[in-house]
Amino acid sequence: MGKTRKTPSIIDKPMNFCPGCGHGIIIRLICEVLEELGQDNNVIFPIGVGCSSNLGGGLVADRFHCSHGRAAAVASGMKAVSPENIIVSYQGDGDAYSIGIAETINAAYRNENITVVTVNNTNFGMTGGQMSWTTMPKQKTTTSQLGRDCDKTGYPMKFPELVASQFNIAYAARGSVHSPASINKTKSYIKKAIESQMNNEGYSVVEVMSPCPVNWNMTPVEAMDRIKNELIDYFELGEFKQREVIK
Amino acid sequence: MGEMWKGNHAIAEAAVRAGCRLYAGYPITPSTEIMEYLSARLPEVGGSFIQAESELAGINMIIGGAACGYRSLTASSGPGISLKQEGMSVLADEELSAVVINVVRYGNGLGTLYSAQCDYHRETKGGGNGDYRVIVLCPSSIQEAIEHVFLAYDLAEKYRMVAMIMTEGALGQMMEPIEMPDFIEKKRMPWALDGHYSYKKIGIFDRNSMKEAIDLNQKYNTIKENEQRWESDNLDKADYVFVSYGLPGESTKGAVEQLRDEGYQVGFIRPITAWPYPEKAFNLINPNVKGIITVESNATGQMVDDAALSIKKTKRDKNVPTYCLPYVYGIPAIKEIKKDFMKILSGEIKEVY
Ligand SMILES: Cc1ncc(C[n+]2csc(CCOP(=O)(O)OP(=O)(O)O)c2C)c(N)n1
């Protein structure tokens, strides 16, 4: 018998995502976790620029639209003055890892007690599918029309692995939303990340592999299959830094 | 007689006493003492200090502090303030209150370490994208800079915008005896993000940009009407009126005093707000004035534009010539200003407008 899942109370109205997009699932997971942890009325979302910006239109929760890439710095300032609030930045891969890599990596470097959720759809979704720092080798995008040449443009970046191996942070994981099982797993990662913030353990990041059927020129089902068959071979799912204190 | 304080330290302590709870920034001469001081001082009073990876991150941290409704501060100079323009535009867009200090140093690009007034255009006209304004205060003494810290926060909060203190390298580095005001307690601003969604917000794609722009302009007009500040003397009798702010403003005052002793009918305006520009001071000028002279520490002559527009607006029927004495950087000596005034009288220096 299936469980009935009630819509989290801070979700107010539908958001404007394309059919088959993963953003809606991820936002829903974050809201479910916040509610389960009793933090849904104690949260501020610094939001990135990109499809992630749609989060602002659909939630009855405090949020702030940061300029492109700067959400981790804004989050750091928020946490400094308002340590009692849970601060969750919500950003795309272009926002967090291309234009915002300095802010994103330095927040991890300082081990800021914030939670960063990045949505990795291997391109710049909002602006029509340009190459990003997570675009796969040979992937065709509007700025890598013959397929990404990684020798010239760099290889896809694995951010959670990078900060987990280099810095003294609390938690780093990568989830996905291509199947019910992966969605449940991702929810448990987001929960651990927010719990670690509640427990003042420091920086937590969860990257989530997310389909972008419109810009991938695929049907929603093909896009889910691409994650399963291609992406998670490279972007391994799992936890790269476990919490040391588990309560 | 008060205690001796270095300008940058005095500004930093004034910010603490004005209830600042967050400083974030990146070191750059000649502003660095502000952050050095606050790195130790803010934690003592329960505030936070973050050494940011860049000025860009610094201003964005301030945005976080300001969005949560606490008095926040960043300071920099030259190229550092260039990196803050993105954030200042965001603060304007979100109508958040924050104070930014520019300890101005001379030059384009990396610039120099000389004290100057080369950033006048950028600070008063807005350096980031869009259609916004920033209140700009320009102190001419350390005591006044301290007062400006309190005033900047009050104005920033009254109008929900950025207030900048545009000080100068030399003012940051010199020492003067000053009186330090008492501490004030500041609570979270009532409109701030508190995690409880106390105020309803709309999504960015639901905003009415036309209405917002018109309301914002209305706010700026109210500020122009109510917040012009300046110091002046002998305007009603002056044949020539000098206009100069900050430390060159003090030299100019000295030159005007000596010229009057020597029998010249001169007066001065020292703008205290560079934006809103003290146009109203120009109303007080003798209707038969023969010229306006700006004294500036930059090469191109920047404030002269605002002085010329203000005299045009207030003396519409007259075509009053406006001259500029740009000394590039540093603080012009009284004798230099007097010498150049003689060149204006002799026709050797021509009007700009
Ligand atoms: C400074 C700046 N540069 C460029 C843009 C244009 N822009 C808006 S969203 C975006 C890409 C976002 O991609 P990503 O972060 O991957 O998020 P997605 O839309 O894929 O969820 C760009 C380049 C901008 N808003 N600001």
XYZ file of C-alpha atoms and ligand atoms in Angstrom:
626
model
C 0.000 0.000 0.000
C 1.424 3.370 -1.006
C 1.860 6.226 1.450
C -0.110 9.405 0.725
C 2.307 12.298 0.444
C 0.878 15.600 1.477
C 2.138 18.695 -0.328
C 4.426 20.608 2.053
C 2.601 23.639 3.404
C 5.152 26.178 2.156
C 4.463 25.165 -1.458
C 1.910 27.689 -2.557
C 1.352 27.371 -6.280
C 2.712 25.594 -9.362
C 6.078 26.784 -10.656
C 6.766 27.429 -14.291
C 9.055 24.561 -15.196
C 9.099 22.816 -18.569
C 7.492 19.366 -18.814
C 9.871 16.691 -17.561
C 12.150 19.126 -15.702
C 13.715 17.925 -12.454
C 13.672 21.244 -10.576
C 10.125 20.735 -9.276
C 10.973 17.371 -7.725
C 14.035 18.774 -6.025
C 12.224 21.803 -4.604
C 9.511 19.504 -3.332
C 12.108 17.303 -1.608
C 13.715 20.275 0.096
C 10.322 21.461 1.340
C 9.354 17.996 2.603
C 12.619 17.745 4.521
C 12.226 21.211 6.021
C 8.739 20.340 7.182
C 9.807 17.014 8.647
C 12.598 18.761 10.531
C 10.257 21.514 11.738
C 12.247 24.159 9.855
C 9.757 25.106 7.137
C 8.886 28.265 9.029
C 12.500 29.047 9.823
C 14.212 29.027 6.446
C 15.698 31.573 4.061
C 16.534 30.594 0.481
C 19.217 32.624 -1.291
C 18.306 31.692 -4.868
C 20.559 31.582 -7.901
C 19.837 32.925 -11.357
C 18.582 30.378 -13.847
C 15.635 28.036 -13.823
C 16.246 27.902 -10.076
C 14.781 31.431 -9.945
C 11.333 29.897 -10.370
C 11.495 28.660 -6.789
C 10.697 32.200 -5.635
C 7.340 32.300 -7.380
C 6.008 29.107 -5.854
C 6.862 29.111 -2.159
C 5.518 30.973 0.823
C 8.958 31.169 2.410
C 11.619 33.822 2.813
C 13.954 33.971 -0.134
C 16.272 36.364 -1.875
C 17.214 36.529 -5.526
C 20.973 36.819 -5.635
C 22.836 38.002 -8.676
C 24.181 35.251 -10.903
C 26.598 33.048 -8.988
C 26.708 34.925 -5.691
C 24.271 32.916 -3.593
C 26.914 31.290 -1.384
C 28.305 34.716 -0.428
C 24.815 36.051 0.292
C 24.118 32.906 2.315
C 27.311 33.469 4.328
C 26.195 37.005 5.211
C 22.726 35.798 6.168
C 24.055 33.074 8.438
C 26.477 35.500 10.078
C 23.697 37.813 11.273
C 20.899 35.254 11.574
C 22.425 31.998 12.830
C 19.022 30.846 14.130
C 17.652 30.595 10.571
C 18.292 27.658 8.244
C 19.934 29.001 5.086
C 19.567 26.890 1.933
C 20.973 28.209 -1.328
C 19.338 26.831 -4.452
C 21.436 27.114 -7.617
C 22.040 25.664 -11.047
C 25.367 24.225 -12.196
C 26.139 27.306 -14.303
C 25.321 29.597 -11.403
C 27.259 27.675 -8.776
C 30.193 26.265 -10.753
C 30.817 28.642 -13.670
C 30.134 32.284 -12.850
C 29.878 31.602 -9.115
C 32.726 29.150 -8.593
C 34.680 31.630 -6.463
C 31.778 32.268 -4.112
C 30.713 28.615 -4.078
C 34.140 27.201 -3.349
C 35.096 29.856 -0.823
C 31.979 29.244 1.262
C 33.053 25.594 1.436
C 36.637 26.651 2.144
C 35.501 28.707 5.145
C 33.216 25.840 6.199
C 30.250 28.208 6.442
C 27.342 26.633 8.295
C 25.016 26.754 5.290
C 23.431 24.215 2.946
C 24.009 24.481 -0.799
C 21.747 22.576 -3.195
C 22.945 22.576 -6.787
C 20.870 21.291 -9.663
C 23.137 19.703 -12.258
C 21.367 19.506 -15.628
C 24.661 19.621 -17.559
C 23.832 22.918 -19.250
C 22.604 26.497 -18.823
C 18.896 25.722 -18.934
C 17.359 29.133 -18.541
C 19.244 30.769 -21.391
C 18.588 27.992 -23.868
C 21.056 25.202 -23.255
C 24.593 26.552 -23.526
C 27.623 24.554 -22.397
C 28.323 24.627 -18.673
C 31.195 23.317 -16.562
C 29.242 20.063 -16.109
C 28.473 19.483 -19.800
C 29.620 15.967 -20.739
C 32.397 15.195 -23.260
C 30.958 15.321 -26.798
C 27.611 16.674 -25.522
C 26.027 19.000 -28.073
C 24.852 22.322 -26.702
C 24.167 25.659 -28.404
C 27.779 26.714 -27.671
C 29.369 23.313 -28.305
C 27.506 22.504 -31.477
C 29.871 19.786 -32.666
C 29.934 18.208 -29.233
C 31.979 19.379 -26.247
C 35.719 19.232 -26.905
C 37.025 18.781 -23.385
C 40.653 19.282 -24.378
C 39.781 22.847 -25.309
C 36.976 23.612 -22.868
C 37.798 21.559 -19.782
C 36.329 18.386 -18.351
C 33.058 18.301 -16.400
C 33.576 19.443 -12.844
C 32.787 17.242 -9.865
C 32.163 19.781 -7.158
C 31.037 17.635 -4.197
C 34.075 15.381 -4.636
C 36.339 18.419 -4.896
C 35.234 20.072 -1.663
C 34.898 16.770 0.185
C 38.497 15.887 -0.574
C 40.048 19.312 -0.093
C 38.216 21.139 2.661
C 37.088 20.638 6.203
C 33.343 20.544 5.509
C 30.457 18.740 7.197
C 28.692 16.934 4.372
C 28.825 16.419 0.596
C 26.695 14.168 -1.569
C 25.315 13.725 -5.069
C 21.812 12.473 -5.718
C 19.554 12.157 -8.720
C 15.861 12.230 -9.563
C 15.752 9.714 -12.421
C 13.891 6.990 -10.464
C 11.759 6.687 -7.325
C 14.652 5.026 -5.514
C 17.085 7.790 -6.457
C 14.542 10.412 -5.401
C 14.182 8.828 -1.960
C 17.949 8.615 -1.609
C 18.338 12.263 -2.618
C 15.795 13.216 0.009
C 17.850 11.448 2.659
C 20.943 13.391 1.509
C 19.126 16.698 1.707
C 17.907 15.744 5.158
C 21.411 14.981 6.363
C 22.662 18.245 4.918
C 20.041 20.324 6.700
C 20.440 18.373 9.924
C 24.149 19.078 9.822
C 23.398 22.789 9.550
C 20.903 22.577 12.440
C 23.635 20.902 14.435
C 26.196 23.632 13.569
C 28.509 21.115 11.912
C 29.410 23.397 8.999
C 29.107 23.454 5.228
C 26.893 20.951 3.453
C 26.330 20.516 -0.267
C 24.001 18.248 -2.191
C 24.282 18.193 -5.977
C 21.308 16.657 -7.750
C 21.413 15.253 -11.290
C 18.375 16.622 -13.020
C 16.838 16.159 -16.490
C 16.482 19.043 -18.939
C 14.507 17.421 -21.796
C 13.860 20.640 -23.709
C 17.513 21.602 -24.016
C 18.702 18.016 -24.381
C 16.280 17.569 -27.311
C 14.785 14.510 -25.653
C 11.458 13.338 -24.367
C 11.116 13.360 -20.576
C 11.565 9.587 -20.465
C 14.671 9.712 -22.686
C 16.092 12.403 -20.438
C 15.601 10.246 -17.330
C 17.288 7.382 -19.189
C 20.224 9.595 -20.096
C 20.870 10.216 -16.413
C 20.672 6.513 -15.640
C 22.655 5.244 -18.618
C 25.198 7.979 -19.192
C 25.505 10.655 -16.537
C 25.758 8.708 -13.305
C 28.690 6.746 -14.650
C 30.659 9.975 -14.609
C 28.769 11.874 -11.896
C 28.780 9.102 -9.313
C 25.918 9.094 -6.835
C 26.568 8.841 -3.119
C 28.051 10.566 -0.115
C 31.576 11.939 -0.408
C 31.802 13.402 3.066
C 29.797 11.796 5.837
C 28.691 13.646 8.917
C 30.977 12.941 11.819
C 28.344 13.543 14.450
C 25.156 11.643 13.765
C 22.344 12.357 16.145
C 39.753 68.149 23.577
C 39.056 64.602 22.360
C 41.308 61.624 21.857
C 43.583 61.304 18.801
C 42.219 58.798 16.276
C 43.322 57.732 12.835
C 40.546 58.386 10.287
C 39.955 54.790 9.208
C 39.960 53.501 12.788
C 37.557 56.238 13.860
C 35.143 55.354 11.058
C 35.326 51.690 12.021
C 34.653 52.367 15.696
C 31.796 54.705 14.736
C 30.241 51.862 12.739
C 30.413 49.587 15.790
C 28.769 52.272 17.919
C 26.120 52.834 15.271
C 25.078 49.194 15.712
C 26.811 47.577 12.725
C 26.558 43.790 13.057
C 28.386 42.583 9.953
C 31.495 43.645 8.090
C 32.641 41.762 5.014
C 35.378 42.883 2.656
C 38.782 42.401 1.092
C 41.941 44.415 1.909
C 43.025 47.346 -0.241
C 45.109 50.404 0.578
C 44.116 53.006 1.797
C 40.969 51.476 3.301
C 42.408 48.363 4.936
C 42.613 49.693 8.518
C 38.814 49.729 8.610
C 38.633 45.974 8.180
C 41.671 45.255 10.323
C 40.098 47.165 13.172
C 36.703 45.522 12.767
C 38.179 42.011 12.520
C 39.019 42.268 16.204
C 36.348 44.710 17.347
C 33.083 43.338 15.920
C 33.346 39.911 17.609
C 33.891 41.723 20.950
C 30.426 43.253 20.684
C 28.640 40.190 19.284
C 28.943 41.176 15.625
C 30.431 39.218 12.742
C 33.438 39.827 10.556
C 34.093 37.891 7.361
C 37.285 38.248 5.344
C 35.816 37.703 1.893
C 37.615 36.162 -1.075
C 36.950 39.326 -3.104
C 35.105 42.620 -2.970
C 32.414 40.989 -5.071
C 31.846 38.349 -2.405
C 32.145 41.037 0.282
C 29.284 43.127 -1.047
C 27.188 39.996 -1.541
C 27.733 39.020 2.091
C 26.563 42.507 3.015
C 23.492 41.889 0.893
C 22.832 38.815 3.052
C 23.207 40.836 6.255
C 21.078 43.669 4.922
C 18.357 41.318 3.652
C 18.138 39.942 7.197
C 17.719 43.527 8.421
C 20.941 44.162 10.314
C 23.300 47.104 9.906
C 26.026 45.870 7.574
C 29.157 47.477 6.216
C 31.757 47.053 3.546
C 34.628 49.348 2.666
C 37.159 49.465 -0.119
C 38.919 51.703 -2.585
C 39.567 52.077 -6.329
C 39.208 48.749 -8.155
C 37.589 47.168 -5.089
C 34.629 49.512 -5.349
C 34.418 48.647 -9.059
C 33.792 45.026 -8.060
C 31.041 46.123 -5.685
C 28.933 47.783 -8.364
C 26.987 44.617 -9.172
C 25.997 44.298 -5.534
C 25.103 47.964 -5.164
C 22.727 47.630 -8.074
C 21.156 44.580 -6.368
C 20.802 46.498 -3.086
C 19.066 49.296 -5.001
C 16.791 46.836 -6.770
C 15.787 45.060 -3.580
C 15.540 48.374 -1.678
C 17.870 47.196 1.055
C 19.729 49.477 3.441
C 23.486 49.212 3.610
C 26.506 51.434 4.018
C 29.495 51.270 1.670
C 32.653 53.264 2.297
C 34.966 54.299 -0.511
C 38.306 55.571 0.741
C 39.109 57.092 -2.626
C 42.513 56.591 -4.240
C 43.564 57.972 -7.581
C 43.599 56.211 -10.890
C 42.142 54.025 -13.571
C 42.625 50.273 -13.549
C 44.774 49.251 -10.652
C 45.255 52.936 -9.866
C 47.690 54.478 -7.367
C 47.882 55.057 -3.644
C 47.358 58.830 -3.908
C 44.418 60.409 -2.106
C 41.919 61.737 -4.655
C 38.364 62.497 -5.763
C 38.430 60.598 -9.039
C 35.384 58.426 -8.313
C 32.878 61.302 -8.122
C 31.089 60.470 -11.358
C 30.725 56.807 -10.595
C 29.470 57.247 -7.040
C 27.018 60.028 -7.799
C 25.656 58.738 -11.097
C 25.573 55.011 -10.224
C 28.191 52.568 -11.452
C 26.173 49.379 -11.787
C 23.536 48.462 -14.332
C 20.165 50.104 -14.189
C 18.456 53.272 -13.148
C 19.267 53.798 -9.488
C 20.778 56.266 -7.046
C 23.003 56.058 -4.007
C 23.147 58.661 -1.245
C 26.734 59.945 -1.169
C 28.198 61.697 1.878
C 31.612 63.369 1.662
C 33.219 64.261 4.967
C 36.026 66.816 5.245
C 37.241 65.908 8.743
C 37.457 62.790 10.857
C 34.794 64.119 13.229
C 32.463 64.676 10.317
C 33.224 61.186 8.944
C 32.153 59.731 12.304
C 28.886 61.677 12.160
C 28.418 60.495 8.598
C 28.548 56.859 9.661
C 25.480 57.390 11.886
C 23.798 59.601 9.297
C 24.496 57.109 6.502
C 22.750 54.302 8.380
C 19.800 56.538 9.284
C 19.331 57.703 5.692
C 19.897 54.221 4.280
C 17.151 52.881 6.538
C 14.789 55.806 6.128
C 14.846 55.435 2.349
C 15.858 51.765 2.099
C 18.849 52.217 -0.167
C 22.626 52.325 -0.151
C 24.361 55.228 1.509
C 27.989 55.653 0.588
C 30.603 57.562 2.523
C 33.021 58.869 -0.092
C 36.066 59.694 1.966
C 39.620 60.185 0.724
C 42.866 58.296 1.237
C 44.399 61.141 3.208
C 41.398 61.406 5.522
C 41.659 57.706 6.276
C 45.350 57.919 7.116
C 45.560 61.177 9.098
C 44.917 61.651 12.816
C 42.761 64.229 14.567
C 41.387 64.736 18.060
C 37.759 63.615 18.033
C 34.750 62.933 20.246
C 33.357 59.426 19.778
C 29.547 59.182 20.108
C 27.839 56.682 22.431
C 26.665 53.241 21.369
C 23.185 52.812 20.004
C 21.190 49.572 20.027
C 19.737 48.433 16.725
C 17.157 45.705 16.300
C 16.429 43.724 13.132
C 14.605 45.958 10.650
C 10.892 45.133 10.736
C 10.741 44.445 6.984
C 13.614 41.979 7.024
C 13.814 38.284 6.203
C 13.526 36.406 9.488
C 12.854 32.896 8.215
C 9.175 33.141 9.177
C 7.879 34.701 5.962
C 6.584 37.658 7.936
C 6.150 39.678 4.751
C 4.644 38.345 1.597
C 6.843 38.393 -1.480
C 6.197 37.831 -5.135
C 8.305 35.879 -7.586
C 10.732 37.829 -9.802
C 8.688 36.969 -12.851
C 5.559 38.487 -11.249
C 7.055 41.927 -10.602
C 5.524 45.088 -12.069
C 8.667 46.821 -13.283
C 6.848 49.914 -14.559
C 5.234 50.659 -11.211
C 8.425 49.863 -9.302
C 10.460 52.240 -11.463
C 7.999 55.088 -11.038
C 7.826 54.588 -7.257
C 11.614 54.429 -7.046
C 11.961 57.667 -8.957
C 9.426 59.270 -6.642
C 11.573 58.198 -3.703
C 14.664 59.706 -5.320
C 12.803 62.975 -5.896
C 11.816 63.084 -2.222
C 15.459 62.626 -1.261
C 16.550 65.400 -3.650
C 13.999 67.659 -2.011
C 14.782 66.810 1.625
C 18.335 65.614 2.027
C 20.664 68.134 0.371
C 23.410 69.098 2.796
C 26.199 71.603 2.472
C 28.298 74.231 4.226
C 28.585 77.686 2.675
C 29.644 81.236 3.300
C 29.227 84.697 1.735
C 27.133 83.418 -1.176
C 24.826 86.431 -1.308
C 27.698 88.872 -1.879
C 30.201 86.801 -3.781
C 31.337 87.702 -7.300
C 32.943 84.263 -7.494
C 31.770 81.163 -5.674
C 34.137 78.254 -5.110
C 32.633 74.777 -4.854
C 34.672 71.948 -3.389
C 34.075 68.955 -1.113
C 36.117 66.788 1.236
C 39.710 67.703 2.032
C 40.130 69.976 -1.028
C 36.974 71.655 0.316
C 38.870 72.554 3.481
C 41.760 74.036 1.458
C 39.234 75.953 -0.597
C 37.665 77.387 2.542
C 41.125 78.541 3.607
C 41.758 80.121 0.205
C 38.386 81.912 0.281
C 39.130 83.299 3.741
C 42.513 84.684 2.637
C 41.107 86.082 -0.626
C 38.394 87.889 1.308
C 41.020 89.368 3.650
C 42.780 90.567 0.516
C 39.587 92.312 -0.651
C 38.071 89.849 -3.145
C 34.330 89.168 -2.958
C 34.403 85.396 -2.930
C 32.314 82.710 -1.238
C 32.185 78.953 -1.102
C 29.921 75.930 -1.093
C 31.217 72.707 0.388
C 28.829 69.925 -0.652
C 28.299 67.449 2.194
C 25.964 65.325 0.098
C 27.402 64.735 -3.358
C 24.121 63.009 -4.181
C 21.664 64.568 -3.757
C 23.757 67.460 -5.048
C 23.148 70.635 -2.993
C 21.415 72.569 -5.761
C 19.561 74.575 -3.151
C 22.811 76.214 -2.085
C 23.034 77.739 -5.564
C 19.704 79.533 -4.884
C 21.504 81.566 -2.235
C 24.111 82.898 -4.669
C 24.261 86.597 -5.556
C 22.161 87.093 -8.749
C 25.063 89.052 -10.289
C 27.676 86.384 -9.627
C 30.454 86.380 -12.248
C 31.572 82.801 -12.002
C 31.449 79.439 -10.254
C 34.763 77.653 -9.669
C 35.057 73.992 -8.706
C 38.210 72.759 -7.001
C 38.675 69.036 -7.515
C 41.214 66.328 -6.884
C 40.910 64.579 -10.254
C 42.268 65.163 -13.750
C 39.168 65.475 -15.879
C 36.985 67.740 -13.738
C 33.904 65.834 -12.689
C 31.840 67.785 -10.167
C 32.028 70.813 -12.459
C 29.161 69.248 -14.455
C 26.849 69.277 -11.448
C 27.926 72.779 -10.433
C 27.223 74.072 -13.958
C 23.816 72.398 -14.085
C 22.920 73.755 -10.648
C 23.785 77.346 -11.520
C 21.904 76.985 -14.782
C 18.866 75.717 -12.926
C 18.899 78.416 -10.247
C 19.902 81.399 -12.453
C 18.039 80.553 -15.622
C 18.215 84.018 -17.131
C 22.002 84.291 -16.666
C 24.732 82.458 -18.450
C 27.099 82.187 -15.490
C 30.498 80.795 -16.508
C 31.640 77.710 -14.585
C 35.372 77.061 -14.180
C 37.189 74.008 -12.951
C 40.501 73.728 -11.132
C 41.413 70.014 -11.287
C 44.518 69.215 -9.243
C 44.595 65.530 -10.273
C 45.288 64.049 -6.838
C 46.294 65.033 -3.338
C 45.016 68.075 -1.480
C 45.631 71.382 -3.277
C 47.540 73.980 -1.261
C 45.787 77.268 -0.452
C 48.417 79.214 -2.382
C 47.865 77.075 -5.489
C 44.144 77.760 -5.421
C 44.749 81.488 -4.986
C 47.261 81.533 -7.817
C 44.828 79.769 -10.145
C 42.037 82.141 -9.124
C 44.211 85.000 -10.425
C 44.527 83.089 -13.718
C 40.750 82.918 -13.920
C 40.523 86.674 -13.312
C 43.155 87.355 -15.962
C 41.420 85.102 -18.488
C 44.301 82.645 -18.649
C 42.071 79.816 -17.383
C 38.888 79.534 -19.457
C 35.490 78.431 -18.262
C 34.400 74.820 -18.862
C 30.747 75.791 -19.342
C 25.836 38.409 -14.735
C 24.890 37.604 -15.542
N 25.340 36.958 -16.649
C 24.501 36.239 -17.396
C 23.178 36.119 -17.060
C 22.257 35.319 -17.964
N 21.880 34.017 -17.397
C 20.724 33.850 -16.729
S 20.485 32.280 -16.218
C 21.939 31.767 -16.910
C 22.383 30.332 -16.874
C 21.867 29.536 -15.734
O 22.264 28.226 -15.854
P 22.309 27.247 -14.625
O 22.889 27.917 -13.432
O 22.968 25.993 -15.051
O 20.772 27.023 -14.229
P 19.573 26.330 -15.001
O 18.845 27.408 -15.696
O 20.168 25.301 -15.920
O 18.755 25.698 -13.918
C 22.588 32.846 -17.529
C 23.861 32.713 -18.253
C 22.737 36.818 -15.906
N 21.467 36.776 -15.480
N 23.603 37.529 -15.170
